[in-house]
Coordinates of C-alpha atoms and ligand atoms in Angstrom, one line a residue:
Chain Z
M11 CA 0.0 -0.2 0.1
K12 CA 0.9 3.7 -0.7
V13 CA 0.5 6.3 1.2
Y14 CA 1.1 9.6 1.4
A15 CA 1.0 11.7 4.5
D16 CA 3.7 14.2 4.4
N17 CA 1.1 16.5 3.6
A18 CA 2.8 19.5 5.7
A19 CA 5.1 19.3 3.3
T20 CA 3.8 19.4 0.2
T21 CA -0.1 18.4 -1.0
K22 CA -0.7 16.5 -4.6
I23 CA -2.1 19.0 -7.2
S24 CA -5.8 19.2 -6.6
K25 CA -7.5 18.1 -10.2
I26 CA -9.7 20.8 -10.2
A27 CA -6.9 22.8 -9.8
L28 CA -4.4 21.0 -12.9
D29 CA -7.6 22.1 -15.4
A30 CA -7.7 25.9 -14.0
M31 CA -3.7 26.0 -14.7
M32 CA -4.2 24.6 -18.6
P33 CA -5.8 27.1 -20.3
C34 CA -3.6 29.8 -19.3
F35 CA -0.8 27.7 -20.9
L36 CA -2.4 27.0 -23.9
E37 CA -4.7 29.9 -24.5
T38 CA -4.7 32.6 -21.8
Y39 CA -0.5 32.8 -22.1
G40 CA -0.3 36.7 -23.1
N41 CA 1.5 39.1 -20.1
P42 CA -1.2 40.7 -17.8
S43 CA 0.1 43.7 -18.8
S44 CA -0.7 43.3 -22.6
L45 CA -2.6 45.8 -23.8
H46 CA -4.3 43.5 -26.3
S47 CA -6.9 40.6 -26.1
V48 CA -4.6 38.3 -26.0
G49 CA -3.1 39.9 -23.0
Q50 CA -6.0 40.8 -21.5
D51 CA -7.9 37.7 -20.7
A52 CA -4.9 36.9 -19.2
F53 CA -5.1 40.2 -16.9
H54 CA -8.7 39.2 -16.4
A55 CA -8.0 35.1 -15.1
V56 CA -5.4 37.2 -12.6
R57 CA -7.8 39.8 -11.3
D58 CA -10.5 36.3 -11.4
A59 CA -8.4 34.8 -9.1
R60 CA -7.3 37.7 -7.0
N61 CA -11.9 37.8 -6.3
T62 CA -11.8 34.2 -5.6
I63 CA -9.0 33.8 -2.9
A64 CA -10.1 37.1 -0.9
K65 CA -13.9 36.3 -1.0
C66 CA -12.3 32.7 0.6
I67 CA -10.2 34.8 3.6
N68 CA -13.0 37.6 3.6
A69 CA -10.7 40.4 2.7
D70 CA -10.6 43.3 -0.2
P71 CA -9.0 41.9 -3.3
N72 CA -7.2 44.9 -3.2
D73 CA -5.2 43.9 -0.7
V74 CA -4.4 40.8 -1.7
Y75 CA -0.9 40.6 -3.5
F76 CA 0.5 37.3 -5.6
S77 CA 4.5 36.2 -4.8
S78 CA 6.5 33.3 -5.2
G79 CA 5.7 31.6 -2.2
G80 CA 4.7 31.8 1.9
S81 CA 9.0 32.5 2.2
E82 CA 8.3 35.1 0.0
S83 CA 5.8 37.0 1.9
D84 CA 7.5 36.4 5.4
N85 CA 10.2 37.2 3.8
W86 CA 8.8 40.8 2.5
A87 CA 5.5 41.2 5.5
I88 CA 8.4 41.2 8.9
K89 CA 11.2 43.2 6.5
G90 CA 8.8 45.7 4.8
A91 CA 5.9 46.8 8.6
A92 CA 10.7 46.5 10.3
Y93 CA 11.8 49.2 8.1
L94 CA 8.2 51.3 7.7
M95 CA 8.1 51.5 11.6
A96 CA 11.3 51.8 12.1
K97 CA 11.6 55.5 10.4
K98 CA 9.1 56.5 13.7
G99 CA 11.9 55.0 16.2
K100 CA 9.5 52.0 16.7
K101 CA 12.2 48.5 15.6
H102 CA 11.1 46.4 18.5
I103 CA 9.6 42.7 16.9
I104 CA 8.0 40.0 19.0
S105 CA 7.3 36.5 17.3
S106 CA 8.0 32.9 18.1
K107 CA 10.0 30.7 19.3
F108 CA 8.8 28.3 16.8
E109 CA 7.6 30.2 13.5
H110 CA 9.3 28.4 10.7
H111 CA 12.9 29.1 9.2
A112 CA 11.5 32.0 7.3
V113 CA 10.0 34.1 9.5
L114 CA 13.1 33.4 12.2
H115 CA 16.0 33.2 9.7
T116 CA 14.6 37.1 9.2
L117 CA 14.2 38.3 12.3
N118 CA 18.0 37.3 13.0
V119 CA 19.2 39.3 9.6
L120 CA 16.9 42.5 11.2
E121 CA 18.8 41.6 14.7
K122 CA 21.9 42.1 13.0
E123 CA 20.7 44.5 11.4
G124 CA 19.6 46.9 15.3
F125 CA 16.4 45.7 15.7
E126 CA 15.6 43.6 19.3
I127 CA 13.8 40.1 19.3
T128 CA 11.3 39.2 21.2
L129 CA 10.9 35.2 20.9
L130 CA 8.2 34.0 23.5
D131 CA 7.3 30.7 25.0
V132 CA 5.4 28.7 23.6
Y133 CA 5.1 26.4 26.5
E134 CA 4.7 22.1 27.0
N135 CA 1.0 22.7 24.5
G136 CA 2.8 24.8 21.4
L137 CA 0.7 27.5 21.7
V138 CA 0.6 30.7 22.9
R139 CA -0.6 33.4 26.3
V140 CA -2.6 35.4 24.5
E141 CA -0.6 37.6 28.4
D142 CA 2.4 36.7 27.3
V143 CA 2.1 39.2 23.8
K144 CA 0.6 42.0 26.0
N145 CA 3.0 42.0 29.0
A146 CA 5.8 41.8 25.7
I147 CA 4.2 45.2 24.3
K148 CA 6.3 47.8 24.5
E149 CA 6.7 51.6 23.1
D150 CA 8.2 51.0 20.5
T151 CA 7.5 47.6 19.3
A152 CA 6.5 48.0 15.5
L153 CA 4.8 45.1 14.7
V154 CA 3.7 40.8 16.3
T155 CA 4.4 38.1 14.2
I156 CA 2.5 34.6 15.5
M157 CA 2.2 31.8 13.8
F158 CA -1.4 30.9 12.3
A159 CA -0.8 27.3 13.0
N160 CA 2.6 25.3 13.3
N161 CA 4.3 23.4 10.7
E162 CA 4.9 20.6 13.0
I163 CA 2.7 20.1 16.1
G164 CA 0.0 21.6 14.3
T165 CA -0.6 23.5 16.9
V166 CA -3.3 26.3 16.1
Q167 CA -2.7 29.7 18.2
P168 CA -5.3 32.0 19.2
I169 CA -5.1 34.2 16.4
R170 CA -8.3 36.6 17.0
E171 CA -7.2 37.0 20.4
I172 CA -3.5 38.0 19.5
G173 CA -5.1 39.9 17.1
A174 CA -7.7 41.9 19.1
V175 CA -4.2 43.1 22.0
C176 CA -2.0 44.2 18.8
R177 CA -5.0 46.3 18.0
E178 CA -5.9 47.2 20.5
K179 CA -1.9 49.0 21.6
G180 CA -2.2 50.6 18.1
V181 CA 0.8 47.2 16.9
L182 CA 0.7 45.8 13.1
F183 CA 0.3 42.6 13.9
H184 CA 1.3 39.4 11.1
T185 CA 0.5 36.2 10.5
D186 CA 2.3 32.9 9.1
A187 CA -0.8 31.0 7.6
V188 CA 0.9 29.1 5.5
Q189 CA -0.7 25.3 6.9
A190 CA -3.7 27.1 8.2
V191 CA -5.5 28.7 4.9
G192 CA -6.8 26.4 3.1
H193 CA -7.5 24.0 6.0
V194 CA -9.7 26.1 9.0
P195 CA -11.2 28.9 8.5
V196 CA -9.9 32.4 7.9
D197 CA -11.3 35.2 8.0
V198 CA -9.0 38.3 8.0
V199 CA -11.9 41.5 9.3
A200 CA -12.7 39.2 12.6
D201 CA -9.3 37.8 13.1
N202 CA -8.7 40.5 13.4
I203 CA -5.6 40.1 11.2
D204 CA -3.3 43.4 9.6
M205 CA -1.2 41.2 6.9
M206 CA -0.7 37.4 6.6
S207 CA 0.9 35.1 4.8
F208 CA 0.1 32.5 2.3
S209 CA 1.3 29.6 0.1
G210 CA -0.3 27.7 -2.6
H211 CA 0.9 24.2 -2.3
K212 CA -0.3 23.2 1.0
F213 CA -4.0 23.0 -0.1
H214 CA -3.7 21.3 -3.0
G215 CA -1.9 24.4 -5.4
P216 CA 1.0 24.9 -7.2
K217 CA 4.2 25.0 -5.5
G218 CA 6.1 28.4 -5.6
V219 CA 3.0 30.7 -5.9
G220 CA 1.6 32.2 -2.1
G221 CA 0.3 35.4 -1.3
L222 CA -0.1 38.5 0.6
Y223 CA -3.1 39.8 2.7
C224 CA -2.2 43.2 3.0
K225 CA -4.8 45.8 4.8
K226 CA -5.6 49.6 3.0
G227 CA -2.8 51.8 4.5
I228 CA 0.1 50.3 5.1
R229 CA 2.6 51.7 3.5
L230 CA 5.2 48.3 3.2
P231 CA 7.9 49.4 1.0
N232 CA 9.0 46.6 -2.0
L233 CA 10.6 43.8 -1.7
I234 CA 10.7 43.5 -4.9
E235 CA 11.4 46.5 -7.2
G236 CA 11.0 46.8 -10.6
G237 CA 8.2 46.3 -13.0
A238 CA 5.0 47.9 -12.3
Q239 CA 2.6 44.4 -11.2
E240 CA 0.7 44.4 -8.3
R241 CA -0.4 47.8 -8.0
N242 CA 3.4 48.8 -7.9
R243 CA 3.7 46.6 -5.1
R244 CA 5.5 43.5 -6.5
A245 CA 7.2 43.7 -9.2
G246 CA 8.3 40.0 -12.0
T247 CA 5.0 39.4 -14.3
E248 CA 3.1 37.0 -12.6
N249 CA 2.5 33.4 -12.6
V250 CA -0.7 33.4 -14.4
P251 CA -1.5 29.3 -14.9
A252 CA 0.5 28.9 -10.7
I253 CA -1.8 32.4 -9.0
V254 CA -5.5 31.1 -11.5
G255 CA -5.0 27.4 -10.2
M256 CA -3.9 28.4 -6.5
A257 CA -7.1 30.4 -6.8
A258 CA -9.3 27.1 -8.1
A259 CA -7.7 24.7 -4.6
L260 CA -8.0 27.1 -2.5
K261 CA -11.7 27.7 -3.2
D262 CA -12.0 23.7 -3.8
A263 CA -10.9 23.4 -0.6
C264 CA -12.7 26.1 1.6
D265 CA -15.6 24.9 -0.1
H266 CA -15.5 21.8 1.3
M267 CA -13.6 22.4 4.5
E268 CA -16.1 22.0 6.6
E269 CA -17.0 17.6 5.4
N270 CA -13.3 16.9 5.6
T271 CA -12.2 18.4 8.6
K272 CA -14.5 16.3 9.7
K273 CA -13.2 13.4 7.7
L274 CA -9.1 14.6 8.7
V275 CA -10.4 14.6 12.7
K276 CA -12.3 11.0 12.3
M277 CA -8.5 9.7 11.4
R278 CA -6.3 11.8 12.6
E279 CA -7.3 10.6 16.6
Q280 CA -7.4 7.0 14.8
L281 CA -4.4 7.7 14.0
I282 CA -3.2 8.6 17.5
E283 CA -5.0 6.3 18.9
G284 CA -3.4 3.7 17.2
I285 CA 0.7 5.8 18.1
L286 CA -0.2 6.1 22.0
K287 CA -1.2 2.7 22.8
I288 CA 2.7 2.4 21.3
E289 CA 4.8 1.9 24.9
R290 CA 7.1 5.2 25.3
S291 CA 5.4 7.4 22.5
R292 CA 3.6 10.7 23.5
I293 CA 2.1 13.6 20.9
N294 CA 2.8 16.4 20.7
G295 CA 1.0 19.7 21.4
D296 CA -1.9 20.4 22.2
R297 CA -4.8 18.1 21.0
E298 CA -7.9 20.3 21.3
H299 CA -6.4 23.7 18.9
R300 CA -4.8 21.9 16.1
L301 CA -5.5 20.8 13.1
P302 CA -7.0 18.3 11.6
G303 CA -4.7 16.5 9.2
N304 CA -2.0 16.9 11.9
V305 CA -0.1 14.0 14.3
S306 CA 3.2 14.5 15.6
A307 CA 4.4 12.5 17.8
C308 CA 7.8 10.8 19.6
F309 CA 9.2 7.3 20.4
E310 CA 11.8 7.3 23.2
G311 CA 14.7 4.6 21.8
V312 CA 14.4 5.8 17.9
E313 CA 16.1 7.3 16.0
G314 CA 13.3 9.9 13.7
E315 CA 15.5 9.4 10.1
S316 CA 15.9 5.4 10.6
L317 CA 11.9 5.7 11.4
L318 CA 11.1 8.1 8.7
L319 CA 12.9 5.5 6.2
Y320 CA 12.0 1.9 7.0
L321 CA 8.3 3.3 7.0
D322 CA 9.2 4.4 3.2
I323 CA 10.0 1.5 2.4
M324 CA 6.3 -0.3 3.3
G325 CA 5.0 2.4 1.2
I326 CA 4.8 5.4 4.2
S327 CA 5.6 8.9 3.7
A328 CA 6.3 10.1 6.3
S329 CA 8.4 13.3 7.3
S330 CA 10.8 13.8 11.6
G331 CA 12.3 16.5 13.3
S332 CA 14.8 13.8 14.0
A333 CA 19.1 16.9 13.8
C334 CA 19.1 14.1 11.2
T335 CA 16.3 15.4 9.1
S336 CA 17.2 18.6 9.7
G337 CA 20.2 19.0 7.6
S338 CA 22.1 20.6 11.4
L339 CA 22.9 18.3 14.8
D340 CA 19.7 20.2 16.8
P341 CA 16.7 18.4 16.7
S342 CA 14.0 20.7 14.9
H343 CA 13.7 23.6 17.1
V344 CA 10.2 23.6 17.3
L345 CA 10.7 19.7 19.6
L346 CA 12.6 22.6 21.3
S347 CA 10.5 25.1 22.3
I348 CA 7.8 22.5 23.9
G349 CA 10.5 21.8 26.2
L350 CA 11.6 17.7 24.2
P351 CA 14.8 16.9 25.5
H352 CA 16.3 16.9 22.8
E353 CA 16.9 12.7 23.3
I354 CA 13.3 12.4 22.7
A355 CA 13.2 15.0 19.9
H356 CA 15.8 12.6 18.3
G357 CA 12.8 10.4 17.9
S358 CA 10.1 12.5 16.9
L359 CA 7.1 11.8 13.1
R360 CA 5.1 13.8 11.8
L361 CA 2.2 12.7 9.3
S362 CA 0.2 14.6 8.1
L363 CA -3.6 13.9 6.3
C364 CA -5.5 15.3 3.7
E365 CA -9.5 14.9 2.8
D366 CA -7.3 11.5 0.1
N367 CA -6.3 9.6 2.4
T368 CA -8.6 7.0 3.9
P369 CA -9.0 5.2 7.2
E370 CA -7.6 2.0 5.5
E371 CA -4.5 3.5 5.6
M372 CA -4.8 5.4 8.9
E373 CA -4.8 1.0 9.2
Y374 CA -2.5 0.4 7.7
I375 CA -0.3 3.1 9.4
I376 CA -1.4 1.5 12.3
E377 CA 0.0 -1.6 11.5
Q378 CA 3.2 -0.9 10.0
L379 CA 5.0 1.1 13.2
P380 CA 4.6 -1.2 15.6
P381 CA 7.4 -3.3 13.5
I382 CA 9.7 -0.8 13.0
I383 CA 9.9 0.8 15.8
N384 CA 10.0 -2.6 18.0
R385 CA 13.4 -3.2 15.0
L386 CA 15.0 -0.1 15.5
R387 CA 14.7 -0.5 19.4
D388 CA 16.5 -4.1 19.3
M389 CA 19.1 -2.4 17.7
S390 CA 19.4 0.8 20.0
P391 CA 22.0 1.1 22.9
L392 CA 19.4 3.9 24.1
W393 CA 16.6 1.6 24.1
E394 CA 18.5 -0.4 26.4
K395 CA 19.4 2.2 28.1
I396 CA 15.9 3.1 29.3
Q397 CA 15.6 -0.1 29.5
K398 CA 17.8 -0.8 32.3
E399 CA 16.9 2.6 34.0
G400 CA 13.4 2.2 33.5
K401 CA 12.4 6.0 34.2
Chain G
M19 CA 19.6 14.7 0.1
E20 CA 20.3 10.9 -1.6
Y21 CA 21.7 8.1 0.1
S22 CA 23.7 5.8 -2.4
E23 CA 22.3 2.4 -2.6
K24 CA 25.5 0.7 -0.8
V25 CA 23.9 3.0 2.0
M26 CA 20.4 1.9 1.4
E27 CA 22.3 -2.0 1.9
H28 CA 23.6 -2.0 4.8
F29 CA 20.2 0.6 6.6
V30 CA 17.9 -1.9 5.1
N31 CA 20.1 -5.1 5.9
P32 CA 22.3 -4.2 8.6
H33 CA 25.1 -6.6 9.0
N34 CA 26.5 -8.1 11.9
V35 CA 23.9 -6.3 13.8
G36 CA 23.1 -7.2 17.8
K37 CA 25.6 -8.5 20.9
L38 CA 28.5 -10.3 21.9
E39 CA 27.0 -11.8 25.4
D40 CA 31.0 -13.0 26.1
A41 CA 32.4 -10.1 24.5
D42 CA 36.7 -9.0 25.0
G43 CA 35.9 -5.2 24.5
I44 CA 32.9 -3.1 24.2
G45 CA 33.1 0.2 23.6
E46 CA 30.5 2.7 23.4
V47 CA 31.3 5.5 21.9
G48 CA 28.4 9.2 21.2
N49 CA 25.4 10.0 22.8
A50 CA 21.2 10.5 23.2
K51 CA 21.5 14.2 23.5
C52 CA 23.4 14.5 19.7
G53 CA 21.3 11.7 18.2
D54 CA 24.1 9.1 17.8
I55 CA 25.5 6.1 19.3
M56 CA 26.9 3.1 18.6
K57 CA 27.9 0.3 21.0
M58 CA 30.6 -2.4 19.8
Y59 CA 31.3 -5.6 20.9
L60 CA 34.1 -7.7 19.7
K61 CA 35.2 -11.4 20.6
I62 CA 39.2 -11.1 20.0
E63 CA 41.3 -14.4 20.1
N64 CA 45.5 -13.9 19.4
D65 CA 44.8 -10.5 18.3
I66 CA 42.7 -11.0 16.0
I67 CA 39.5 -10.4 16.0
T68 CA 37.2 -13.4 15.2
D69 CA 33.2 -11.3 15.8
V70 CA 32.4 -8.6 15.9
K71 CA 27.9 -6.9 16.4
F72 CA 26.7 -4.0 17.5
N73 CA 24.3 -1.3 18.4
T74 CA 23.2 1.5 17.4
Y75 CA 20.8 3.4 18.3
G76 CA 20.6 6.5 14.7
C77 CA 20.1 7.6 11.5
A78 CA 20.4 5.7 8.7
S79 CA 24.1 7.2 8.0
A80 CA 25.4 5.4 11.3
I81 CA 23.8 2.6 11.7
A82 CA 25.3 1.7 7.4
T83 CA 28.5 3.0 9.1
S84 CA 28.5 0.0 11.8
S85 CA 27.3 -2.4 9.3
I86 CA 30.0 -2.0 7.0
A87 CA 32.7 -1.3 9.6
T88 CA 31.8 -4.0 11.2
D89 CA 32.3 -6.8 8.6
M90 CA 35.9 -4.5 6.9
I91 CA 36.9 -5.3 10.8
K92 CA 36.0 -8.6 11.5
G93 CA 38.7 -11.8 11.1
Q94 CA 41.6 -9.4 10.6
P95 CA 44.0 -8.6 13.5
L96 CA 43.8 -5.5 16.2
S97 CA 46.6 -3.5 14.3
E98 CA 44.5 -3.6 11.0
A99 CA 41.3 -3.0 12.4
L100 CA 42.3 0.1 14.8
K101 CA 43.4 1.7 10.7
L102 CA 40.8 1.6 10.1
T103 CA 39.6 5.0 8.4
N104 CA 36.2 7.2 8.6
K105 CA 36.8 7.9 4.6
A106 CA 37.6 4.2 4.1
V107 CA 34.3 3.7 5.4
V108 CA 32.9 7.3 4.3
E109 CA 34.2 5.2 0.7
A110 CA 33.2 1.9 1.3
L111 CA 30.0 3.3 1.0
D112 CA 30.2 5.1 -1.8
G113 CA 30.1 8.1 -0.3
L114 CA 27.6 9.9 1.4
P115 CA 26.0 13.1 1.9
A116 CA 28.2 15.9 3.3
V117 CA 25.9 16.8 6.5
K118 CA 25.7 13.3 6.7
I119 CA 29.6 13.2 7.1
H120 CA 29.4 13.9 11.3
C121 CA 27.8 10.8 12.0
S122 CA 29.7 7.9 10.4
V123 CA 32.6 9.0 12.2
L124 CA 31.4 7.3 15.5
A125 CA 32.3 3.3 13.8
E126 CA 35.8 3.9 13.8
Q127 CA 35.9 5.7 17.4
A128 CA 33.3 3.2 18.7
I129 CA 35.8 0.8 17.4
K130 CA 38.3 2.5 19.3
A131 CA 36.7 2.3 22.3
A132 CA 36.8 -1.5 21.8
V133 CA 39.4 -2.0 21.6
K134 CA 41.6 0.5 24.9
D135 CA 38.4 -1.5 26.3
Y136 CA 39.8 -4.9 25.7
Y137 CA 44.0 -3.8 26.3
D138 CA 42.3 -2.0 29.9
K139 CA 40.7 -5.8 30.1
N140 CA 43.6 -7.5 29.9
G141 CA 46.0 -5.2 31.2
I142 CA 47.6 -4.8 27.8
E143 CA 50.3 -1.9 27.3
Y144 CA 49.3 0.6 24.8
N145 CA 50.2 4.0 23.4
K146 CA 47.5 6.4 24.8
A147 CA 47.4 9.2 22.3
D148 CA 46.3 6.6 19.4
F149 CA 43.2 6.3 21.5
E150 CA 42.7 10.0 22.8
F151 CA 39.2 11.2 20.0
E152 CA 37.3 14.0 20.9
D153 CA 34.4 12.6 23.7
H154 CA 32.0 13.2 20.7
H155 CA 31.9 14.5 17.0
H156 CA 30.3 17.2 17.4
Ligands
PLP522 C1 4.8 27.9 8.8 C2 5.1 27.4 7.3 N1 5.9 29.0 7.3 C3 6.2 29.0 5.2 C4 6.7 27.9 4.3 C5 7.3 28.5 3.8 O1 6.1 28.9 2.9 P1 7.0 28.1 0.2 O2 7.6 26.9 0.2 O3 5.5 28.5 0.5 O4 7.9 28.7 0.6 C6 6.2 27.0 5.4 C7 6.6 25.9 3.9 O5 6.6 24.7 4.5 C8 5.3 26.4 6.3 O6 5.4 25.2 6.5
ZN523 ZN1 23.7 10.7 11.4

C-alpha cells in the first residue's frame, strides 16, 4: 500500500486546480500587462483569481498581493513592517520560538541590523499565550508576528485574541498562515489580522506561488523592485497559471472545509489512538487546538530518520524533526521549544493527512509502525538504557 | 539529499547487528543528545577479531556505517582494525551526503573504544595518544 502522509510538506495538486491551470498555458498565455486581447484575457484571469482568494479569507481583493510563496510573503511582511516602523523609531518585534525558518531567519537578519527581537515561549502544549503578547508589547514595538498554525506539531494559535491585543495597542500584526489557509477558517477581518502569508502548495495548489494579505493603509516598502505589477508593490510578470491554480484550489478547499475537517479529525484521532498503544510514545502539541490533519508523535529510543526511511520502504511517506533530517546537529527547534529533551525530540514523526487519505490507510500505518519501532529499538543502545533505568 | 545504493543496502539489512554476551571488548561512543549512539562488541583471539556485533541508535548513515565498518574489521588483526579510518568507511559506502559525514565518525571511534576496553581489561600496554578522540563528533 502507498500512503502519502506528508501533506504539511506539500500536497498533490488537485484535479480542479490543474484543470483551471491548463488553459493558462495554451490559451490565456498572454502577459497581463499587455494591452492586446491575449494579454487582457490573462489580466482577467489574475483578477478573477484575486477575487476568489479574497473571498476565501474575507479580504478586499485590493489587499491581496501575489508572491512566489510563503517564504517570500513572510520576508516581505516582516522586513517591510520593520523598515516602515523603524522610520517612526519603533524597532522592537515580537514573535514566537517555534515560527517557521522563513520568519525566524528573517528576524535574525533584522536583529543584526539593530532591531530588538522578543521570541515568546510556546509552553508544553505549543500555544502562545495572549497574556504574554500583551506583556511583551512596549512603546517601541513595531510588529507582532505569530504563526496561525505550526507546521510541525499542528497547534493552532489564538490568532483572533492576539490580533485584538495588537489592535488595542496599535501594533501591526502579521501571521504566517501557510499551514492554516484552506485548512481552518481564516477571516482577516474577524481575526484582526493586518498582514497574512499563505502558500498555494499547502492546499493542493501549485508550488512556487503564494500571497500576502496586507490591509489597506499599511505602506509596506517593496521587497522586489521592477515593473508595476501588483499595483506597484511586487514586480515580476505574474505566474498566471500558478495564480489561477492556487485560487481554484483554495476555493475548493474552503467550499469543502467542513466535511474535510470531519473526515480528517476522525482519521487523525484513529492514528493517535493507534500510536499511543505503542510503549513510550507521546503526542506533541495541544490535542484540541490542532490542525485537523496533523499528528506529531515521539517514540523513545528510536531515531526519526531511520523510522522515516523504514516507513518509506513500506510505502508510507512521512516526515521527522530529528537532527538528521533537519540537516543540522540539533533536532527541530519546534520540538525543543515545547520542552522536549534532545533525546526524545530525535525520535519524532510527523504524519500530516489530507482528505484523500482513507481510514484503511490509517489502519495500515498503525499496523506498520510497531514492527519497525521494535526493530529499531532492538538495535538501539539508548532503548537498552531506557529499559534498564526504567525511568 | 540522497543516499547511495550501498548505504541503503546496509541500512535496510544491516550486517552484524546484535550483542556478544561474552565480548572481550565493548566500546560505546556518541550520546543521546546528539542523536547517535554506537555500541561495538568484539570477540578477540590471538589479536584477531573473530567476531563483532553492534547496536546503534541513529540515522540511516549511522546504521549503515556501523554495518560496513563491522564487516571491514571482522577477521582482521587488531593492528589492522585500528587503522580503519572514517574516510575508508565512507568510501566503502560509495560516499555519504556532506551533512551526514558527522554521523559516520562514530564507527571508527567505537572500534577504538572497544579495543581500548579489551586492552584495559587484559592489562595490555598501549599508547594512550592512539586512542584519544573527542568524546563526540560535535
Ligand atoms: C508555516 C510555514 N511558513 C512558511 C513556509 C514556506 O512556504 P513556501 O514553501 O511556500 O515558501 C512553510 C512551508 O514549508 C510553512 O509551513
Ligand atoms: Zn545521523
